[in-house]
Coordinates of C-alpha atoms in Angstrom, one line a residue:
M1 CA 105.4 -40.0 240.5
K2 CA 108.2 -38.0 242.1
K3 CA 107.3 -34.8 243.8
T4 CA 109.3 -31.6 243.2
I5 CA 110.4 -29.0 245.7
L6 CA 111.9 -25.6 245.0
I7 CA 114.2 -24.2 247.8
T8 CA 115.5 -20.7 248.0
G9 CA 118.8 -19.8 249.6
A10 CA 120.2 -23.3 248.9
S11 CA 123.9 -22.4 248.7
S12 CA 124.6 -23.0 252.4
G13 CA 123.2 -23.8 255.9
I14 CA 119.6 -24.9 256.2
G15 CA 118.9 -24.5 252.5
K16 CA 121.8 -26.7 251.4
A17 CA 121.0 -29.4 254.0
T18 CA 117.4 -29.4 252.9
V19 CA 118.4 -29.9 249.2
Q20 CA 120.6 -32.9 250.3
Y21 CA 117.9 -34.4 252.5
F22 CA 115.1 -34.2 250.0
A23 CA 117.4 -35.6 247.2
Q24 CA 118.2 -38.6 249.5
Q25 CA 114.5 -39.2 249.9
G26 CA 114.0 -39.4 246.2
W27 CA 112.4 -36.0 245.5
N28 CA 113.2 -33.8 242.5
V29 CA 114.9 -30.7 243.9
A30 CA 115.1 -27.2 242.3
A31 CA 117.9 -25.7 244.3
T32 CA 118.0 -21.9 243.9
M33 CA 120.6 -19.3 244.9
R34 CA 121.9 -16.0 243.6
S35 CA 125.1 -17.5 242.1
P36 CA 124.6 -21.1 241.1
Q37 CA 127.8 -21.1 239.1
K38 CA 129.8 -21.1 242.3
E39 CA 128.1 -24.3 243.6
T40 CA 129.9 -27.6 243.0
E41 CA 128.7 -30.0 245.7
L42 CA 124.9 -30.0 244.9
T43 CA 125.5 -30.5 241.2
K44 CA 126.6 -34.1 242.0
L45 CA 123.3 -35.1 243.5
P46 CA 120.7 -37.0 241.5
N47 CA 117.5 -35.3 240.7
V48 CA 118.9 -31.9 241.7
R49 CA 119.1 -28.9 239.3
L50 CA 120.4 -25.4 240.1
Y51 CA 118.7 -22.2 239.2
A52 CA 119.7 -18.5 239.7
L53 CA 117.1 -16.8 241.9
D54 CA 117.4 -13.5 243.9
V55 CA 114.3 -13.0 246.0
T56 CA 114.5 -9.3 245.6
N57 CA 114.4 -9.6 241.8
T58 CA 111.0 -10.6 240.3
A59 CA 112.4 -11.4 236.9
S60 CA 114.8 -14.0 238.4
I61 CA 112.0 -15.6 240.4
Q62 CA 109.9 -15.9 237.4
Q63 CA 112.7 -17.4 235.3
A64 CA 113.6 -19.9 238.0
L65 CA 110.0 -21.1 238.5
K66 CA 109.5 -21.4 234.7
G67 CA 112.7 -23.4 234.4
A68 CA 111.9 -25.8 237.3
I69 CA 108.4 -26.4 236.0
A70 CA 109.7 -27.1 232.5
D71 CA 112.6 -29.4 233.7
F72 CA 110.6 -31.4 236.3
G73 CA 107.1 -31.1 234.9
G74 CA 105.8 -29.1 237.9
I75 CA 106.4 -27.9 241.4
D76 CA 104.6 -29.3 244.5
V77 CA 106.3 -27.5 247.3
I78 CA 108.0 -24.1 247.7
V79 CA 110.5 -23.5 250.6
N80 CA 111.2 -19.9 251.4
N81 CA 114.5 -20.2 253.1
A82 CA 116.6 -17.3 251.7
G83 CA 117.4 -14.7 254.4
Y84 CA 120.0 -13.3 256.7
G85 CA 120.3 -11.6 260.1
A86 CA 120.8 -7.9 260.6
V87 CA 121.5 -7.6 264.3
G88 CA 122.8 -5.3 266.9
I89 CA 121.6 -2.2 268.8
F90 CA 118.7 -0.7 266.9
E91 CA 120.0 2.9 267.3
K92 CA 123.2 1.9 265.6
S93 CA 121.4 0.7 262.5
T94 CA 120.9 2.8 259.3
P95 CA 117.6 3.1 257.5
E96 CA 119.3 1.4 254.5
Q97 CA 120.3 -1.7 256.6
V98 CA 116.7 -2.0 258.0
Q99 CA 115.2 -1.6 254.5
K100 CA 117.5 -4.3 253.1
Q101 CA 116.7 -6.7 255.9
F102 CA 113.0 -6.4 255.2
D103 CA 113.5 -6.5 251.5
T104 CA 115.1 -9.9 251.8
N105 CA 113.4 -11.6 254.8
V106 CA 109.9 -10.2 254.3
F107 CA 109.3 -8.8 250.8
G108 CA 111.5 -11.5 249.3
V109 CA 109.3 -14.2 250.7
M110 CA 106.2 -12.4 249.5
N111 CA 107.7 -12.0 246.0
V112 CA 108.3 -15.7 245.6
V113 CA 104.8 -16.6 246.9
R114 CA 103.1 -14.0 244.7
E115 CA 104.8 -15.6 241.6
I116 CA 104.0 -19.2 242.5
L117 CA 100.3 -18.6 243.5
P118 CA 98.8 -18.5 240.0
Y119 CA 100.4 -21.9 239.3
F120 CA 99.2 -23.4 242.5
R121 CA 95.7 -22.0 242.2
K122 CA 95.4 -23.4 238.6
K123 CA 96.4 -26.9 239.8
R124 CA 94.4 -26.6 243.0
A125 CA 97.3 -27.9 245.0
G126 CA 100.6 -26.8 246.5
T127 CA 102.5 -26.3 249.8
I128 CA 104.3 -23.1 250.8
I129 CA 106.8 -23.6 253.6
N130 CA 108.4 -20.6 255.2
V131 CA 111.6 -21.0 257.3
T132 CA 110.8 -18.5 260.0
S133 CA 112.3 -18.8 263.5
M134 CA 111.3 -19.3 267.1
G135 CA 112.3 -15.6 266.9
G136 CA 109.1 -15.0 265.0
R137 CA 107.1 -15.5 268.2
I138 CA 109.6 -14.7 271.0
T139 CA 112.4 -12.0 271.2
F140 CA 115.9 -11.5 272.4
P141 CA 118.1 -8.4 272.9
I142 CA 120.0 -6.9 269.9
Y143 CA 117.8 -8.9 267.4
S144 CA 115.0 -6.3 267.1
V145 CA 115.1 -5.8 263.4
Y146 CA 115.6 -9.5 262.6
H147 CA 112.7 -10.3 264.9
G148 CA 110.6 -7.7 263.2
T149 CA 111.0 -9.6 259.9
K150 CA 110.3 -13.0 261.3
W151 CA 107.2 -11.8 263.3
A152 CA 106.0 -10.2 260.1
I153 CA 106.2 -13.5 258.2
E154 CA 104.5 -15.4 261.0
G155 CA 101.5 -13.0 261.0
W156 CA 101.3 -12.7 257.2
A157 CA 101.4 -16.5 256.8
E158 CA 98.8 -17.0 259.5
A159 CA 96.4 -14.7 257.7
L160 CA 97.3 -16.0 254.2
Q161 CA 96.4 -19.6 255.1
Y162 CA 92.7 -18.6 255.2
E163 CA 92.8 -17.1 251.7
L164 CA 94.5 -20.1 250.1
R165 CA 92.7 -23.0 251.8
P166 CA 89.8 -23.0 249.3
F167 CA 92.4 -23.7 246.6
N168 CA 93.9 -26.7 248.6
I169 CA 97.1 -24.7 249.1
R170 CA 98.8 -25.3 252.4
V171 CA 100.9 -22.7 254.3
K172 CA 103.4 -23.9 256.9
N173 CA 106.0 -22.2 259.0
V174 CA 109.1 -24.1 260.2
E175 CA 110.5 -22.5 263.3
P176 CA 114.1 -23.3 264.1
G177 CA 115.9 -22.3 267.3
A178 CA 119.7 -21.9 267.4
I179 CA 121.2 -24.0 264.6
K180 CA 124.9 -24.6 264.0
T181 CA 125.4 -23.2 260.5
E182 CA 127.5 -20.4 259.0
F183 CA 124.9 -17.9 260.3
L184 CA 127.2 -16.1 262.7
E185 CA 130.1 -16.0 260.2
T186 CA 128.4 -15.4 256.8
S187 CA 124.7 -14.7 257.3
M188 CA 124.9 -11.9 259.8
V189 CA 125.3 -8.2 259.4
L190 CA 126.2 -6.2 262.6
F191 CA 125.0 -2.7 263.0
D192 CA 128.1 -0.6 263.7
Q193 CA 127.3 3.1 263.4
K194 CA 129.7 5.1 265.5
G195 CA 128.8 7.5 268.3
F196 CA 126.8 5.1 270.5
D197 CA 129.4 4.0 273.0
E198 CA 126.9 3.9 275.9
Y199 CA 125.6 0.6 274.4
D200 CA 129.0 -1.1 274.1
T201 CA 129.0 -3.1 277.3
Y202 CA 125.4 -4.3 276.9
E203 CA 125.9 -5.2 273.3
K204 CA 129.1 -7.1 274.0
V205 CA 127.6 -9.1 276.8
T206 CA 124.3 -10.0 275.1
F207 CA 126.0 -10.9 271.8
K208 CA 128.4 -13.3 273.5
N209 CA 125.6 -14.9 275.5
G210 CA 123.5 -15.3 272.4
A211 CA 126.4 -16.7 270.5
D212 CA 127.0 -19.3 273.2
A213 CA 123.6 -20.8 272.4
Y214 CA 125.0 -22.0 269.1
V215 CA 128.0 -23.9 270.6
N216 CA 126.0 -27.1 271.3
A217 CA 123.2 -26.4 268.8
P218 CA 122.0 -29.1 266.4
G219 CA 123.0 -29.0 262.8
P220 CA 120.9 -27.8 259.8
E221 CA 119.8 -31.4 259.0
T222 CA 117.4 -31.1 262.0
V223 CA 115.6 -28.3 260.2
A224 CA 115.7 -30.2 256.9
K225 CA 113.9 -33.2 258.5
T226 CA 111.2 -30.8 259.9
I227 CA 110.7 -29.3 256.5
F228 CA 110.4 -32.8 255.1
K229 CA 107.7 -33.6 257.7
A230 CA 105.8 -30.4 256.9
A231 CA 106.1 -31.1 253.1
N232 CA 104.5 -34.5 253.6
D233 CA 101.8 -33.4 256.0
S234 CA 98.5 -33.2 254.2
S235 CA 96.8 -31.4 257.2
Y236 CA 96.5 -27.6 257.4
K237 CA 98.8 -27.4 260.5
L238 CA 100.6 -24.1 260.4
R239 CA 103.6 -24.2 262.8
Y240 CA 106.4 -26.7 263.2
P241 CA 109.0 -25.9 265.8
S242 CA 112.3 -27.4 264.7
S243 CA 114.4 -28.4 267.8
N244 CA 114.0 -29.2 271.4
Q245 CA 115.1 -25.7 272.2
S246 CA 112.5 -24.0 270.1
S247 CA 109.8 -26.3 271.3
M248 CA 110.6 -25.7 274.9
L249 CA 110.9 -21.9 274.6
L250 CA 107.8 -21.5 272.5
F251 CA 105.9 -23.6 275.1
L252 CA 107.1 -21.5 277.9
R253 CA 106.2 -18.3 276.0
W254 CA 102.7 -19.7 275.7
L255 CA 102.5 -20.9 279.3
L256 CA 103.9 -17.9 281.2
P257 CA 102.9 -14.3 281.6
T258 CA 104.9 -12.0 279.4
S259 CA 106.7 -10.4 282.3
A260 CA 107.8 -13.8 283.7
F261 CA 109.0 -15.1 280.3
N262 CA 110.9 -11.8 279.7
G263 CA 112.5 -12.2 283.1
I264 CA 113.9 -15.6 282.0
V265 CA 115.3 -14.1 278.8
R266 CA 117.0 -11.4 280.8
V267 CA 118.6 -13.9 283.2
I268 CA 120.0 -15.9 280.3
V269 CA 120.9 -13.3 277.7
E270 CA 122.0 -10.5 280.1
K271 CA 124.1 -12.7 282.3
G272 CA 127.2 -10.8 283.3
F273 CA 125.9 -7.4 282.6
K274 CA 126.1 -4.9 285.4

């Protein structure tokens, strides 16, 4: 019997690549996004159906889950992929920008999980996969708010796994590094409050050095394959780094004293800053 996966944020990038990869592997795929009427490519794939879902709107989550269960006969795996990056100097952010970042990247994930849990508990099975980031366990300049959301999900998921294990529900975090997607162009909000000129040089240098990491980065299919591995892993393993870069940096973060690792980050990301 075919398994069914529901993926949030499926209109582009990692989400879209994951829909395509799972469809190629013969899975049923519930591809969710805020505006499915705008999507044309995914509608051509076999065993793929589109649903409207906004992770900040509980009613839309409930409707999408209900529709996918009715159409496919059930859901086996949920992938929490929807999110974006609010980045820049923290002092240049507004409270509203910070709130919106947490509403989507943290509370949005919790909203989806809260709605699927009664179904998974009843069937005594299910897998929850969160697309977090290596930035959920390490940090870089000008990403403080974004990091805050990813660290929150990493800690929340690590605790949640204990509660759900008695019900045979698995929790897994997929941790990409830099991935070549539309992230820099369409999935990033830059803090730009005026009156903080003192930060300009530092922000410009660190943003450029950070962006350079994306030039030779792997594509989103790398993450899709890691998600597929996690979805098919019957163990209770929690974390799955999803690129050579993320594996290496996370290993160094574990191996080195914090001061030494932070020194490496500064050498790379602050290169050219005087």
